Coordinates of N, CA, C and O in Angstrom, one line a residue:
M1 N 0.9 -1.4 0.5 CA -0.2 0.2 -0.2 C 1.2 1.4 -0.1 O 1.8 1.1 0.2
N2 N 0.2 1.9 -0.7 CA 1.3 3.7 -0.8 C 1.1 4.5 0.6 O 0.0 4.8 0.6
K3 N 2.1 4.7 1.1 CA 1.5 5.8 2.3 C 2.0 7.4 1.6 O 3.1 8.0 2.3
M4 N 1.5 8.2 0.4 CA 1.6 8.8 0.2 C 1.3 10.0 1.3 O -0.2 10.2 1.9
K5 N 2.1 11.3 1.7 CA 2.1 12.4 2.4 C 1.1 12.9 1.5 O 0.5 13.4 1.5
L6 N 0.3 13.4 3.1 CA -0.9 14.5 2.6 C -0.6 15.7 2.7 O -0.2 16.0 4.0
Y7 N -0.8 16.7 2.1 CA -0.7 18.2 2.4 C -1.8 19.2 2.5 O -2.1 19.1 1.2
P8 N -2.8 19.3 3.5 CA -3.6 19.9 3.6 C -3.6 20.8 3.2 O -3.9 22.0 2.5
E9 N -1.9 21.8 2.8 CA -1.5 23.2 2.0 C -2.6 22.9 0.7 O -3.0 23.6 0.1
A10 N -2.4 20.9 0.1 CA -2.5 21.8 -1.9 C -4.1 22.2 -1.7 O -4.7 22.6 -2.4
K11 N -5.0 20.9 -0.9 CA -6.1 21.3 -0.9 C -6.8 23.1 -0.8 O -7.4 23.2 -0.8
K12 N -6.2 23.3 0.3 CA -6.3 24.7 0.8 C -5.9 25.8 -0.8 O -6.7 26.9 -0.8
I13 N -4.9 25.8 -1.0 CA -4.8 26.7 -2.6 C -5.6 26.0 -3.9 O -6.3 27.3 -4.0
A14 N -5.8 24.7 -4.1 CA -7.0 24.4 -5.0 C -8.3 25.7 -4.4 O -9.0 26.4 -5.2
S15 N -8.9 25.4 -2.9 CA -10.1 26.0 -2.8 C -10.0 27.6 -2.9 O -10.9 28.3 -3.3
L16 N -8.4 28.1 -2.5 CA -8.0 29.8 -2.6 C -7.9 29.8 -4.4 O -8.8 30.8 -5.0
L17 N -7.8 29.3 -5.4 CA -7.9 29.5 -6.4 C -9.4 29.6 -7.6 O -9.6 29.8 -7.8
S18 N -10.2 28.4 -6.6 CA -11.6 28.4 -6.7 C -12.1 29.6 -6.8 O -13.4 30.0 -8.0
R19 N -11.8 30.4 -5.7 CA -12.9 32.0 -5.5 C -12.2 32.8 -6.1 O -13.0 34.1 -6.0
I20 N -11.3 32.8 -6.7 CA -10.4 34.4 -7.6 C -11.8 34.4 -8.7 O -11.7 35.7 -8.9
P21 N -12.3 33.3 -9.7 CA -13.4 33.9 -11.1 C -14.4 35.0 -9.7 O -15.3 35.5 -10.5
V22 N -15.0 34.3 -9.0 CA -15.9 35.1 -8.1 C -15.9 36.0 -7.9 O -16.4 37.1 -7.9
L23 N -14.5 35.8 -6.7 CA -14.2 37.7 -7.0 C -13.6 38.1 -7.9 O -14.0 39.5 -7.9
V24 N -13.4 37.6 -8.9 CA -13.0 39.0 -10.2 C -14.2 39.7 -9.6 O -14.8 40.6 -10.9
E25 N -15.4 38.8 -10.7 CA -16.7 38.8 -10.8 C -17.4 40.1 -9.8 O -18.2 41.3 -10.3
R26 N -17.0 40.1 -8.7 CA -17.5 41.2 -7.8 C -17.3 42.7 -8.2 O -17.5 43.3 -7.7
M27 N -15.5 42.3 -8.2 CA -14.8 43.4 -8.6 C -15.7 44.0 -10.1 O -15.7 45.6 -9.8
K28 N -15.5 43.5 -10.8 CA -16.2 44.0 -12.3 C -18.0 44.4 -11.1 O -18.5 45.0 -12.7
A29 N -18.3 43.9 -11.2 CA -19.5 44.6 -10.8 C -19.9 46.3 -10.4 O -20.8 46.4 -9.9
S30 N -18.4 46.0 -9.5 CA -18.3 47.6 -8.8 C -18.0 48.1 -10.1 O -17.6 49.5 -9.5
G31 N -17.5 48.1 -11.1 CA -17.3 49.0 -12.1 C -15.8 49.0 -12.7 O -15.6 50.0 -13.3
L32 N -14.9 48.4 -12.3 CA -13.5 47.9 -12.3 C -13.3 46.8 -13.6 O -13.7 45.8 -13.3
C33 N -12.3 47.8 -14.5 CA -12.3 46.5 -16.2 C -11.4 46.2 -15.2 O -10.1 45.9 -14.7
T34 N -11.1 44.2 -15.5 CA -10.2 43.3 -14.5 C -9.3 42.7 -15.6 O -8.3 42.2 -15.7
D35 N -9.8 43.4 -16.9 CA -9.1 42.5 -18.2 C -7.4 43.3 -18.1 O -7.3 44.0 -17.7
G36 N -6.8 42.2 -18.8 CA -5.5 42.2 -18.6 C -5.4 42.0 -17.1 O -3.6 42.1 -16.9
I37 N -5.4 42.1 -16.1 CA -4.8 42.2 -14.7 C -4.8 40.2 -14.2 O -5.8 38.8 -14.4
D38 N -3.0 39.4 -14.2 CA -3.2 38.8 -14.1 C -3.1 38.5 -12.7 O -1.7 38.7 -11.8
W39 N -4.1 37.7 -12.1 CA -4.2 38.1 -10.9 C -3.4 36.7 -10.0 O -3.4 37.1 -8.6
F40 N -2.3 36.0 -10.1 CA -1.6 35.1 -10.1 C 0.0 35.8 -9.6 O 0.0 35.5 -8.1
S41 N -0.1 37.1 -9.8 CA 0.7 37.8 -9.5 C 0.6 38.4 -8.1 O 1.5 39.4 -8.5
A42 N -0.8 38.6 -8.0 CA -1.1 39.8 -6.9 C -0.2 38.8 -5.6 O -0.4 37.8 -5.1
K43 N 0.1 40.3 -5.2 CA 1.1 40.1 -3.6 C 1.4 41.9 -3.0 O 0.7 43.0 -3.3
L44 N 1.1 41.5 -1.5 CA 1.2 42.0 -0.5 C 2.4 43.1 -0.4 O 2.9 42.5 -0.2
V45 N 2.3 44.5 -0.3 CA 3.2 45.3 -0.3 C 3.3 46.6 0.8 O 2.3 47.2 1.2
S46 N 4.1 46.7 1.6 CA 3.9 47.5 3.0 C 5.2 48.7 3.0 O 5.8 48.4 2.0
G47 N 4.4 49.4 3.8 CA 6.0 50.7 4.0 C 5.8 52.0 2.6 O 6.4 52.3 2.6
L48 N 4.5 51.5 2.2 CA 4.2 52.8 0.9 C 3.3 53.8 1.5 O 3.2 53.9 2.7
S49 N 3.6 55.2 1.3 CA 3.0 56.5 1.5 C 2.2 56.2 0.3 O 2.2 57.4 -0.5
E50 N 1.5 57.9 0.4 CA 0.4 58.4 -0.2 C 0.7 60.1 -0.5 O 0.4 60.4 1.1
K51 N 0.4 60.3 -1.2 CA 0.6 62.3 -0.8 C 1.1 62.8 -2.7 O 1.6 62.4 -3.9
D52 N -0.1 63.5 -2.7 CA -0.1 64.3 -4.1 C -0.6 63.9 -4.9 O 0.1 63.7 -5.9
W53 N -1.2 62.5 -4.6 CA -1.7 61.7 -6.3 C -0.5 60.9 -6.5 O -0.6 60.5 -7.5
Y54 N 0.4 60.4 -6.1 CA 1.5 59.7 -6.3 C 1.0 58.5 -4.9 O 0.7 59.2 -3.3
L55 N 1.8 57.7 -5.5 CA 2.1 56.5 -4.4 C 3.8 56.3 -4.2 O 4.9 56.3 -5.1
W56 N 3.8 56.5 -3.0 CA 5.4 56.2 -2.8 C 6.2 55.0 -2.2 O 5.9 54.4 -1.1
E57 N 7.0 54.9 -2.6 CA 8.2 54.0 -1.7 C 9.3 54.3 -1.5 O 10.7 54.8 -2.4
D58 N 10.1 54.5 0.1 CA 11.4 55.0 0.3 C 11.1 56.3 0.2 O 12.5 56.6 -1.3
G59 N 10.9 57.2 -0.8 CA 11.2 58.6 -1.8 C 10.9 58.4 -2.3 O 11.2 59.2 -3.0
H60 N 10.9 57.5 -3.6 CA 10.4 57.3 -4.9 C 9.7 57.1 -5.0 O 8.2 57.1 -4.7
R61 N 9.0 57.8 -6.2 CA 7.1 58.2 -7.1 C 7.8 56.5 -7.0 O 7.9 57.2 -8.5
I62 N 6.3 55.6 -7.3 CA 6.6 54.4 -8.2 C 5.2 54.2 -8.2 O 4.7 53.6 -9.7
A63 N 4.0 55.5 -8.4 CA 2.9 55.3 -9.3 C 1.6 56.2 -9.1 O 1.9 57.5 -8.5
E64 N 0.7 56.6 -9.7 CA -0.4 57.7 -9.3 C -1.0 57.3 -9.3 O -1.8 56.1 -9.7
D65 N -1.9 58.1 -8.8 CA -3.8 57.8 -8.5 C -4.6 57.7 -9.8 O -4.2 58.7 -11.1
T66 N -5.7 57.0 -10.4 CA -6.4 56.9 -10.9 C -7.8 57.4 -10.8 O -8.7 55.9 -10.7
D67 N -8.3 58.1 -10.6 CA -9.6 58.6 -10.2 C -9.9 58.0 -8.8 O -10.7 57.6 -8.6
G68 N -8.2 57.7 -7.5 CA -9.1 57.2 -6.5 C -9.4 55.6 -6.5 O -9.8 54.5 -5.5
Q69 N -9.7 54.2 -8.2 CA -9.4 52.9 -7.9 C -8.6 52.4 -7.2 O -8.9 51.4 -6.3
Y70 N -7.0 52.7 -7.6 CA -5.9 52.6 -7.7 C -4.8 52.7 -7.9 O -4.8 54.8 -8.5
Y71 N -3.9 53.1 -7.5 CA -2.5 53.3 -7.8 C -1.4 52.9 -9.1 O -1.8 51.8 -9.6
V72 N -1.5 53.3 -10.2 CA -0.5 52.9 -11.4 C 0.7 52.8 -11.8 O 0.8 54.0 -11.8
C73 N 1.5 51.6 -12.6 CA 2.4 52.3 -12.8 C 2.8 51.5 -14.3 O 2.7 50.6 -14.1
Q74 N 2.7 52.4 -15.5 CA 2.6 51.7 -16.7 C 4.1 52.2 -17.6 O 4.5 53.5 -18.2
W75 N 4.2 51.8 -18.4 CA 4.7 51.4 -19.4 C 3.8 50.9 -21.0 O 3.9 50.5 -21.1
T76 N 4.9 51.6 -21.7 CA 4.2 50.7 -23.5 C 5.1 50.2 -24.1 O 6.0 50.6 -23.9
G77 N 4.5 49.5 -25.3 CA 5.3 48.6 -25.4 C 6.5 49.4 -27.0 O 6.4 50.8 -26.9
Y78 N 7.2 49.0 -27.8 CA 7.6 49.8 -29.0 C 6.7 50.8 -29.4 O 7.3 51.5 -29.8
C79 N 6.2 50.1 -29.8 CA 5.7 50.5 -31.1 C 4.0 51.3 -30.2 O 3.0 52.1 -30.9
E80 N 4.1 51.6 -28.4 CA 3.4 52.3 -28.5 C 1.6 51.7 -28.5 O 0.9 52.7 -28.3
D81 N 1.2 50.4 -28.7 CA 0.4 50.1 -28.7 C -0.3 48.9 -28.1 O -1.3 48.6 -27.9
E82 N 0.6 49.0 -27.6 CA 0.2 48.2 -26.1 C 0.4 48.4 -24.6 O 1.7 49.4 -24.5
Y83 N 0.3 48.3 -23.3 CA 0.6 48.5 -22.0 C 0.3 48.0 -21.0 O 0.2 46.4 -21.3
Y84 N 1.5 48.1 -20.3 CA 2.1 47.1 -18.9 C 2.4 48.0 -17.8 O 2.8 49.2 -18.3
G85 N 1.9 47.0 -16.9 CA 2.4 47.7 -15.3 C 2.2 46.5 -14.7 O 2.0 45.9 -14.5
Y86 N 2.0 47.7 -13.2 CA 1.7 48.2 -12.1 C 0.8 48.0 -11.5 O 0.6 49.2 -11.6
L87 N -0.8 47.4 -11.0 CA -1.5 48.6 -10.1 C -1.6 47.9 -9.0 O -1.1 46.9 -8.3
Y88 N -1.9 49.0 -8.2 CA -1.6 48.8 -6.6 C -2.7 49.3 -5.9 O -3.6 50.3 -6.0
F89 N -3.9 48.0 -5.5 CA -5.0 48.6 -4.6 C -4.7 48.9 -3.1 O -3.8 48.2 -2.5
K90 N -5.4 49.5 -2.6 CA -5.3 50.1 -1.3 C -5.8 49.3 -0.4 O -6.9 48.5 -0.6
T91 N -5.6 48.8 1.1 CA -6.3 47.6 1.7 C -6.6 48.8 2.9 O -6.3 49.8 2.9
D92 N -7.5 47.8 3.8 CA -7.5 48.6 4.9 C -6.2 48.6 6.3 O -6.7 49.3 7.1
V93 N -5.1 48.7 5.9 CA -4.3 48.3 6.2 C -3.0 49.6 6.1 O -2.8 49.7 4.7
P94 N -3.2 50.6 6.9 CA -2.4 51.9 6.8 C -0.8 51.5 5.7 O 0.1 50.8 6.3
G95 N -0.6 52.1 5.1 CA 1.0 51.6 4.1 C 0.9 50.3 2.9 O 1.8 50.3 2.5
Q96 N -0.5 49.9 3.3 CA 0.0 48.1 2.4 C -1.6 48.4 1.2 O -2.2 48.9 1.4
F97 N -0.5 47.5 0.4 CA -1.2 47.7 -1.0 C -0.7 46.3 -1.7 O -0.2 45.5 -1.4
V98 N -2.4 46.1 -2.6 CA -2.0 44.6 -3.3 C -1.3 45.3 -4.3 O -2.3 46.0 -5.2
K99 N -0.6 44.7 -5.2 CA 0.5 44.9 -6.6 C -0.4 43.9 -6.9 O 0.3 42.7 -6.7
V100 N -0.7 44.0 -8.7 CA -0.5 43.1 -9.2 C 0.0 43.6 -10.3 O 0.1 44.6 -11.3
Y101 N 0.0 42.7 -12.0 CA 0.9 43.4 -13.0 C -0.2 42.8 -13.6 O -1.2 41.8 -13.7
Y102 N -0.1 44.4 -15.0 CA -1.2 43.7 -15.7 C -0.5 44.2 -17.5 O 0.4 44.5 -17.4
E103 N -1.3 43.8 -18.3 CA -1.0 43.9 -19.6 C -2.6 44.5 -20.8 O -3.6 43.1 -20.2
C104 N -2.5 45.3 -21.5 CA -3.2 45.2 -22.6 C -2.8 46.2 -23.6 O -1.9 46.2 -23.8

């Protein structure tokens, strides 16, 4: 008989991943365009500050405000027909944001 080790973390990962589409639909329903966002790249970043419509990290401006929905740091492709970069969504913890990669 095979004594395969159980990893409860694997079950938790699968459960959390199955929730992503549901949560993204909620965000769409609230008016946010979620096309091109790589939710698997999402990570929490701390120690950021907001000042004068910009997001700052260690004294460096890293992103700008987009009508109060999120901060964006973006670049254009070589032919300037594509955009890519990072979005920063504010959390309920001061100085903490969710950083995600996007391209369109």
